[in-house]
Amino acid sequence: MISWRASPLVSALAACAGIALTLAMVTGRWQLAVFAAPFIGVLVGAAKRPEPARVWVCGESEALRCLESESVTITASVAAAEPAVVRRLRAVPVDGLQIVVDKATAPNQVTMRMSAQRWGRYTLAVEVQTLSASGLWVGAPVSLPVAELRVYPLADPQDVTLPPADLPDRIGTHLTRHHGPGVEYADIREYVPGDSLRTVNWRVSARRGRLHVTDRLTDRAADVVVLIDTYPQPSGPATVATERSARGAAQLVQSVLQRGDRAGVVLLGSAPRWLTPDIGRHQFYRLLDAILDAGEWHSHSTSALAPRAAVPPNAIVVAFSTLLNADFGLALTDLRRRGHPVLVVDVLDHSPFREEPDPIVARWWRLERSRMYRNIAVTGVDVVGWSHDSGLNDAMHMLPRRPRVGRRR
């Protein structure tokens, strides 16, 4: 609803009428009073304030999506109920968002081109100023939301290596040591009733006088769950390091989905939420929406632990964290107790102090960090450091090449 106030035109008419009447009284010329009469009549007619009017915006009904540095164009039009008329329309500046307004073709329509250098959610709005049909009343400026812009983090296209694990019995692209359907040679054995005739090695069978079949290594798919630490971090390098968690998660999810595996996400912190693993290109954007806490695909939780429904059996868990919160460490231990292979990517590659600490303090910090790595490794959780000047795939190649067998309670 719009609240009205007198327009500059009313002030101008009142000034002209007042000056004319004053001069008429001073000079005694009746012509000046006749000159001021129309102005007075208009002011008397405008004495009644119009009823509050309603203004609405016609923009995008769905959220806009783009990657960092990409530009998106949107056209918003505003309509007003009687007696309001749209006088001026402009875009409201948004922190972190570059908005370029094209030349308006109509007073009630604006076209904006937007781009952002940082991922996140942005609410686009326009400021509307209205005028009454008589032109004597001006509405107070009103800010109206137009659409929501979701800017996704850019993902490095390089493939990411997964930690070794026992994969579920589902056909995929990961070569395993299990015998079954596949293309990689494993062994030759005697024929057993029930074996497919397509697997019979006729050359070996003719040489040995008995039927033999060729065993091959099977290819299986993986279930990968990305665990992200969203707990409040101390201001400084720790806060900056959490920015790379979203980028690393996007790269890992993109690599997993391109291989035909299933990917899911769990975010633990002030607003815990999760999305069950799935495949396909649409899953990639659902996962990014879950990271931005946008959309309706993901589920919310109140527990400090990863829900069992979010982490299927034999799923590989890759966590991104600064390892500064004890509750997040408890969630890692719980996942390991369930039997999941857990890998933690430490995104904090240097001390969390704002200013450069004393050399003794810095060395003490590194020693404490090494001791923490060792204590976490005792629980069966692998930890790798991710430096800001290297890629995630380089950090993942530092994983130990040994399979871990989990114990279930």
Coordinates of C-alpha atoms in Angstrom, one line a residue:
M1 CA 0.0 0.0 0.0
I2 CA 1.1 3.5 -0.8
S3 CA 0.9 6.5 1.5
W4 CA 0.5 9.9 -0.1
R5 CA 2.1 13.3 0.4
A6 CA 1.8 16.6 -1.4
S7 CA 3.7 16.8 -4.7
P8 CA 6.0 19.6 -5.7
L9 CA 3.3 20.9 -8.0
V10 CA 1.0 21.6 -5.0
S11 CA 3.8 23.6 -3.4
A12 CA 4.4 25.6 -6.6
L13 CA 0.6 26.4 -7.0
A14 CA 0.4 27.4 -3.3
A15 CA 3.4 29.7 -3.7
C16 CA 2.0 31.3 -6.9
A17 CA -1.4 31.8 -5.2
G18 CA 0.1 33.3 -2.1
I19 CA 2.3 35.7 -3.9
A20 CA -0.6 36.9 -6.1
L21 CA -2.9 37.4 -3.2
T22 CA -0.3 39.3 -1.2
L23 CA 0.4 41.6 -4.1
A24 CA -3.3 42.1 -4.6
M25 CA -3.7 43.2 -1.0
V26 CA -0.7 45.5 -1.1
T27 CA -1.3 47.2 -4.5
G28 CA -5.1 47.0 -4.4
R29 CA -5.3 45.4 -7.9
W30 CA -8.2 43.1 -8.2
Q31 CA -6.7 41.5 -11.3
L32 CA -4.1 39.7 -9.2
A33 CA -6.9 38.1 -7.1
V34 CA -8.5 36.9 -10.3
F35 CA -5.2 35.5 -11.4
A36 CA -4.8 33.5 -8.1
A37 CA -8.4 32.2 -8.2
P38 CA -7.6 29.2 -10.5
F39 CA -4.7 28.2 -8.3
I40 CA -6.8 28.4 -5.2
G41 CA -9.5 26.3 -6.9
V42 CA -7.0 23.5 -7.8
L43 CA -5.7 23.5 -4.2
V44 CA -9.2 23.2 -2.8
G45 CA -9.9 20.3 -5.2
A46 CA -6.7 18.6 -4.1
A47 CA -7.4 19.0 -0.4
K48 CA -8.8 15.5 -0.1
R49 CA -6.0 12.9 0.2
P50 CA -6.5 9.9 -2.2
E51 CA -7.1 6.5 -0.8
P52 CA -4.1 4.3 -0.3
A53 CA -3.2 2.5 -3.6
R54 CA -1.7 -0.9 -4.2
V55 CA 1.4 -1.5 -6.4
W56 CA 2.7 -4.9 -7.5
V57 CA 5.6 -6.0 -9.6
C58 CA 5.4 -8.5 -12.6
G59 CA 8.8 -10.2 -12.7
E60 CA 10.1 -13.8 -12.7
S61 CA 8.1 -16.3 -10.9
E62 CA 11.0 -18.7 -10.6
A63 CA 14.5 -18.1 -9.2
L64 CA 17.2 -17.1 -11.6
R65 CA 20.3 -19.3 -11.7
C66 CA 23.8 -18.6 -13.0
L67 CA 27.5 -19.3 -12.3
E68 CA 30.0 -16.8 -11.0
S69 CA 30.9 -14.1 -13.5
E70 CA 28.0 -14.9 -15.7
S71 CA 25.4 -12.3 -16.5
V72 CA 21.6 -12.7 -16.3
T73 CA 19.0 -10.3 -17.8
I74 CA 15.7 -9.7 -16.3
T75 CA 12.8 -7.4 -17.3
A76 CA 10.5 -6.2 -14.5
S77 CA 7.3 -4.3 -15.0
V78 CA 5.2 -2.6 -12.3
A79 CA 1.5 -2.1 -12.2
A80 CA -0.5 0.2 -9.9
A81 CA -4.1 0.4 -9.0
E82 CA -6.2 3.5 -9.4
P83 CA -5.6 6.4 -8.6
A84 CA -1.8 5.7 -8.7
V85 CA 0.4 6.0 -11.8
V86 CA 4.0 4.8 -11.9
R87 CA 6.2 7.8 -12.1
R88 CA 9.7 6.4 -11.7
L89 CA 11.3 3.0 -11.5
R90 CA 14.9 2.1 -10.6
A91 CA 16.9 -0.9 -9.5
V92 CA 17.9 -1.2 -5.8
P93 CA 21.7 -1.7 -5.4
V94 CA 22.7 -5.1 -3.9
D95 CA 26.0 -5.7 -2.1
G96 CA 28.2 -8.0 -4.2
L97 CA 26.0 -7.7 -7.3
Q98 CA 26.8 -5.6 -10.4
I99 CA 23.6 -4.3 -11.9
V100 CA 23.5 -2.5 -15.3
V101 CA 20.1 -0.9 -16.1
D102 CA 19.3 -0.7 -19.8
K103 CA 17.5 2.4 -21.2
A104 CA 13.9 2.2 -20.1
T105 CA 11.3 1.9 -22.9
A106 CA 8.4 2.6 -20.6
P107 CA 8.1 4.4 -17.2
N108 CA 6.8 1.2 -15.6
Q109 CA 9.3 -1.2 -17.0
V110 CA 13.1 -1.7 -16.4
T111 CA 15.6 -4.2 -17.8
M112 CA 18.6 -5.2 -15.7
R113 CA 21.7 -7.1 -16.5
M114 CA 23.3 -8.6 -13.4
S115 CA 26.5 -10.5 -12.6
A116 CA 28.2 -11.5 -9.3
Q117 CA 31.8 -12.4 -8.6
R118 CA 30.9 -14.5 -5.5
W119 CA 28.5 -17.4 -5.1
G120 CA 25.4 -16.9 -2.9
R121 CA 21.8 -15.9 -2.9
Y122 CA 20.7 -12.4 -3.9
T123 CA 17.3 -10.8 -3.7
L124 CA 16.6 -8.4 -6.6
A125 CA 14.3 -5.4 -5.9
V126 CA 13.1 -2.3 -7.6
E127 CA 12.2 1.1 -6.0
V128 CA 8.9 2.4 -7.3
Q129 CA 7.7 6.0 -7.0
T130 CA 4.1 6.7 -7.9
L131 CA 2.0 9.8 -8.7
S132 CA -1.7 10.3 -8.4
A133 CA -3.8 10.7 -11.5
S134 CA -4.2 14.5 -10.8
G135 CA -0.5 15.0 -10.3
L136 CA -1.1 16.7 -7.0
W137 CA 0.0 13.8 -4.7
V138 CA 3.1 11.7 -4.7
G139 CA 3.4 8.3 -3.2
A140 CA 6.3 7.4 -0.8
P141 CA 9.0 5.3 -2.5
V142 CA 8.3 1.6 -2.2
S143 CA 10.8 -1.2 -2.6
L144 CA 9.4 -4.4 -4.2
P145 CA 11.2 -7.7 -4.6
V146 CA 11.4 -8.9 -8.2
A147 CA 13.2 -12.2 -8.1
E148 CA 15.8 -14.3 -6.4
L149 CA 19.2 -14.8 -8.0
R150 CA 21.2 -17.9 -7.1
V151 CA 24.8 -17.7 -8.1
Y152 CA 26.5 -21.1 -8.0
P153 CA 30.3 -21.5 -7.4
L154 CA 32.5 -22.4 -10.3
A155 CA 33.7 -26.0 -10.2
D156 CA 37.2 -27.0 -11.4
P157 CA 36.6 -29.5 -14.3
Q158 CA 39.5 -31.7 -13.2
D159 CA 38.5 -35.2 -12.0
V160 CA 38.8 -35.9 -8.3
T161 CA 40.0 -39.2 -6.9
L162 CA 37.8 -41.0 -4.4
P163 CA 39.2 -42.8 -1.4
P164 CA 39.2 -46.7 -1.7
A165 CA 36.2 -48.4 -0.3
D166 CA 33.9 -51.4 -0.8
L167 CA 31.4 -50.2 -3.3
P168 CA 27.7 -51.3 -3.4
D169 CA 26.7 -54.0 -5.9
R170 CA 25.6 -51.7 -8.6
I171 CA 27.0 -51.4 -12.1
G172 CA 29.2 -48.4 -12.6
T173 CA 32.6 -47.2 -13.8
H174 CA 34.9 -48.0 -10.9
L175 CA 37.0 -51.1 -11.4
T176 CA 37.0 -53.5 -8.4
R177 CA 38.6 -56.7 -7.5
H178 CA 35.3 -58.6 -7.6
H179 CA 34.5 -61.0 -10.4
G180 CA 31.5 -60.4 -12.5
P181 CA 30.3 -58.5 -15.7
G182 CA 33.1 -56.4 -17.0
V183 CA 35.8 -56.0 -19.6
E184 CA 39.0 -56.3 -17.6
Y185 CA 40.5 -59.8 -17.5
A186 CA 40.6 -61.5 -14.0
D187 CA 41.2 -65.3 -14.3
I188 CA 40.3 -68.5 -16.2
R189 CA 38.5 -71.2 -14.3
E190 CA 36.5 -74.4 -15.0
Y191 CA 33.0 -74.1 -16.2
V192 CA 30.3 -74.3 -13.5
P193 CA 26.6 -75.1 -14.4
G194 CA 24.9 -71.8 -14.7
D195 CA 27.7 -69.9 -16.3
S196 CA 26.8 -68.0 -19.5
L197 CA 28.0 -69.7 -22.7
R198 CA 29.3 -66.3 -23.8
T199 CA 32.0 -66.5 -21.2
V200 CA 33.4 -69.8 -22.4
N201 CA 37.0 -69.6 -23.5
W202 CA 36.9 -72.1 -26.4
R203 CA 40.6 -72.0 -27.1
V204 CA 41.5 -72.9 -23.6
S205 CA 38.7 -75.5 -23.4
A206 CA 39.9 -77.2 -26.6
R207 CA 43.5 -77.3 -25.3
R208 CA 42.5 -78.7 -21.8
G209 CA 39.7 -81.0 -22.9
R210 CA 37.2 -79.4 -20.5
L211 CA 35.1 -76.3 -20.6
H212 CA 36.7 -73.2 -19.1
V213 CA 35.3 -69.7 -18.7
T214 CA 37.0 -66.3 -18.5
D215 CA 36.3 -64.3 -15.4
R216 CA 36.4 -60.6 -15.6
L217 CA 36.6 -57.8 -13.0
T218 CA 33.3 -56.0 -12.5
D219 CA 32.8 -52.3 -12.6
R220 CA 30.7 -50.8 -9.8
A221 CA 29.2 -47.4 -8.9
A222 CA 29.8 -45.4 -5.7
D223 CA 27.6 -43.5 -3.4
V224 CA 29.4 -40.3 -2.3
V225 CA 28.1 -38.0 0.4
V226 CA 29.7 -34.6 0.8
L227 CA 29.8 -33.3 4.4
I228 CA 30.2 -29.6 4.8
D229 CA 31.1 -27.8 8.1
T230 CA 28.8 -24.7 8.4
Y231 CA 29.4 -24.0 12.0
P232 CA 30.3 -20.3 12.9
Q233 CA 34.0 -19.7 12.4
P234 CA 36.3 -17.1 14.0
S235 CA 36.7 -14.1 11.8
G236 CA 39.8 -14.0 9.8
P237 CA 41.5 -16.7 7.8
A238 CA 39.1 -19.4 9.1
T239 CA 36.1 -17.5 7.7
V240 CA 37.9 -17.1 4.3
A241 CA 38.8 -20.7 4.3
T242 CA 35.2 -21.8 4.5
E243 CA 34.6 -20.2 1.1
R244 CA 36.6 -23.0 -0.5
S245 CA 34.4 -25.6 1.1
A246 CA 31.6 -24.8 -1.3
R247 CA 34.0 -24.7 -4.3
G248 CA 35.5 -28.0 -3.3
A249 CA 32.1 -29.6 -2.8
A250 CA 30.9 -28.4 -6.2
Q251 CA 34.0 -29.8 -7.9
L252 CA 33.7 -33.2 -6.1
V253 CA 30.0 -33.5 -6.8
Q254 CA 30.5 -32.6 -10.5
S255 CA 33.2 -35.2 -10.8
V256 CA 31.1 -37.9 -9.1
L257 CA 28.0 -37.2 -11.2
Q258 CA 30.0 -37.2 -14.5
R259 CA 31.2 -40.7 -13.7
G260 CA 27.6 -41.9 -13.2
D261 CA 27.9 -42.3 -9.4
R262 CA 25.3 -41.0 -6.9
A263 CA 26.0 -37.9 -4.9
G264 CA 24.4 -36.4 -1.8
V265 CA 25.2 -33.6 0.7
V266 CA 24.9 -33.0 4.4
L267 CA 25.5 -29.6 6.0
L268 CA 26.0 -29.5 9.7
G269 CA 26.0 -26.2 11.6
S270 CA 23.5 -23.5 12.6
A271 CA 20.9 -24.8 10.0
P272 CA 21.5 -28.5 9.4
R273 CA 20.1 -29.8 6.1
W274 CA 20.7 -32.8 3.8
L275 CA 19.9 -34.2 0.4
T276 CA 19.8 -37.9 -0.4
P277 CA 22.2 -39.3 -3.0
D278 CA 21.0 -39.4 -6.6
I279 CA 22.3 -39.3 -10.2
G280 CA 21.8 -37.0 -13.1
R281 CA 22.5 -33.4 -14.1
H282 CA 19.5 -32.1 -12.1
Q283 CA 21.0 -33.5 -9.0
F284 CA 24.0 -31.2 -9.4
Y285 CA 21.8 -28.1 -9.2
R286 CA 19.8 -29.6 -6.3
L287 CA 23.0 -30.1 -4.4
L288 CA 24.1 -26.5 -5.1
D289 CA 20.7 -25.3 -4.0
A290 CA 21.1 -27.3 -0.8
I291 CA 24.4 -25.6 -0.2
L292 CA 22.8 -22.2 -0.7
D293 CA 19.8 -23.3 1.5
A294 CA 17.5 -22.5 -1.4
G295 CA 14.7 -24.5 -3.0
E296 CA 12.6 -27.2 -1.6
W297 CA 14.6 -30.4 -2.6
H298 CA 16.5 -30.8 0.6
S299 CA 15.4 -31.7 4.1
H300 CA 16.1 -30.0 7.4
S301 CA 17.3 -31.6 10.6
T302 CA 17.9 -30.6 14.2
S303 CA 20.6 -33.1 15.0
A304 CA 24.3 -32.4 15.2
L305 CA 24.9 -35.8 13.6
A306 CA 24.4 -36.8 9.9
P307 CA 21.0 -38.5 9.5
R308 CA 21.1 -42.1 8.6
A309 CA 18.7 -41.5 5.8
A310 CA 21.2 -39.1 4.2
V311 CA 24.1 -41.6 4.2
P312 CA 23.2 -44.9 2.6
P313 CA 25.2 -48.1 3.5
N314 CA 28.7 -48.3 2.0
A315 CA 28.6 -44.6 1.1
I316 CA 31.9 -42.7 0.9
V317 CA 31.9 -39.6 3.1
V318 CA 34.1 -36.7 2.1
A319 CA 34.0 -33.8 4.6
F320 CA 35.2 -30.2 4.1
S321 CA 36.0 -28.5 7.4
T322 CA 38.4 -26.2 9.2
L323 CA 38.5 -28.8 12.1
L324 CA 37.9 -26.1 14.7
N325 CA 34.6 -27.3 16.0
A326 CA 34.3 -30.3 18.3
D327 CA 30.6 -31.0 17.3
F328 CA 31.7 -31.6 13.7
G329 CA 34.4 -34.0 14.9
L330 CA 31.8 -35.9 16.8
A331 CA 29.8 -36.3 13.6
L332 CA 32.8 -37.7 11.8
T333 CA 33.4 -40.2 14.6
D334 CA 29.8 -41.3 14.4
L335 CA 29.9 -41.9 10.7
R336 CA 33.1 -43.9 11.1
R337 CA 31.4 -46.1 13.7
R338 CA 28.6 -46.8 11.2
G339 CA 31.2 -48.3 8.9
H340 CA 31.5 -45.6 6.3
P341 CA 35.0 -44.7 4.9
V342 CA 35.4 -41.0 5.9
L343 CA 37.9 -38.5 4.5
V344 CA 38.3 -35.0 5.8
V345 CA 39.7 -32.2 3.6
D346 CA 41.2 -29.6 5.9
V347 CA 40.5 -26.2 4.1
L348 CA 42.5 -24.2 6.8
D349 CA 46.0 -24.3 5.4
H350 CA 47.5 -21.9 7.9
S351 CA 47.0 -20.4 11.4
P352 CA 43.5 -18.9 12.1
F353 CA 45.0 -15.7 13.6
R354 CA 44.2 -12.4 11.9
E355 CA 47.7 -11.0 12.3
E356 CA 51.0 -13.0 11.9
P357 CA 51.7 -14.6 15.3
D358 CA 55.0 -14.9 17.1
P359 CA 57.1 -17.7 15.5
I360 CA 56.8 -19.7 18.7
V361 CA 53.1 -19.5 18.6
A362 CA 53.0 -20.4 15.0
R363 CA 55.2 -23.5 15.6
W364 CA 53.0 -24.5 18.6
W365 CA 49.9 -24.2 16.3
R366 CA 51.5 -26.5 13.7
L367 CA 52.4 -29.0 16.3
E368 CA 48.9 -29.0 17.8
R369 CA 47.5 -29.4 14.3
S370 CA 49.7 -32.4 13.6
R371 CA 48.7 -34.0 16.9
M372 CA 45.1 -33.5 16.0
Y373 CA 45.6 -35.2 12.6
R374 CA 47.2 -38.2 14.4
N375 CA 44.3 -38.4 16.9
I376 CA 41.7 -38.3 14.2
A377 CA 43.6 -41.0 12.2
V378 CA 43.4 -43.3 15.2
T379 CA 39.6 -43.3 14.9
G380 CA 39.9 -44.5 11.3
V381 CA 39.3 -41.1 9.6
D382 CA 41.8 -39.9 7.0
V383 CA 42.7 -36.2 6.9
V384 CA 44.3 -34.4 4.0
G385 CA 45.3 -30.8 3.9
W386 CA 44.2 -28.6 1.0
S387 CA 46.4 -25.7 0.3
H388 CA 45.0 -22.5 -1.3
D389 CA 47.6 -22.7 -4.1
S390 CA 46.8 -26.2 -5.2
G391 CA 43.8 -28.0 -6.6
L392 CA 41.5 -30.4 -4.8
N393 CA 42.6 -33.2 -7.1
D394 CA 46.2 -32.7 -6.0
A395 CA 45.2 -33.0 -2.3
M396 CA 43.1 -36.1 -3.0
H397 CA 46.0 -37.9 -4.6
M398 CA 47.8 -37.8 -1.2
L399 CA 45.3 -40.3 0.1
P400 CA 46.6 -43.7 1.4
R401 CA 45.8 -46.4 -1.2
R402 CA 44.7 -48.9 1.4
P403 CA 41.0 -50.0 1.8
R404 CA 39.5 -49.4 5.1
V405 CA 37.1 -51.9 6.6
G406 CA 34.6 -50.4 8.9
R407 CA 33.1 -51.9 12.0
R408 CA 29.4 -51.6 12.7
R409 CA 27.9 -51.4 16.1

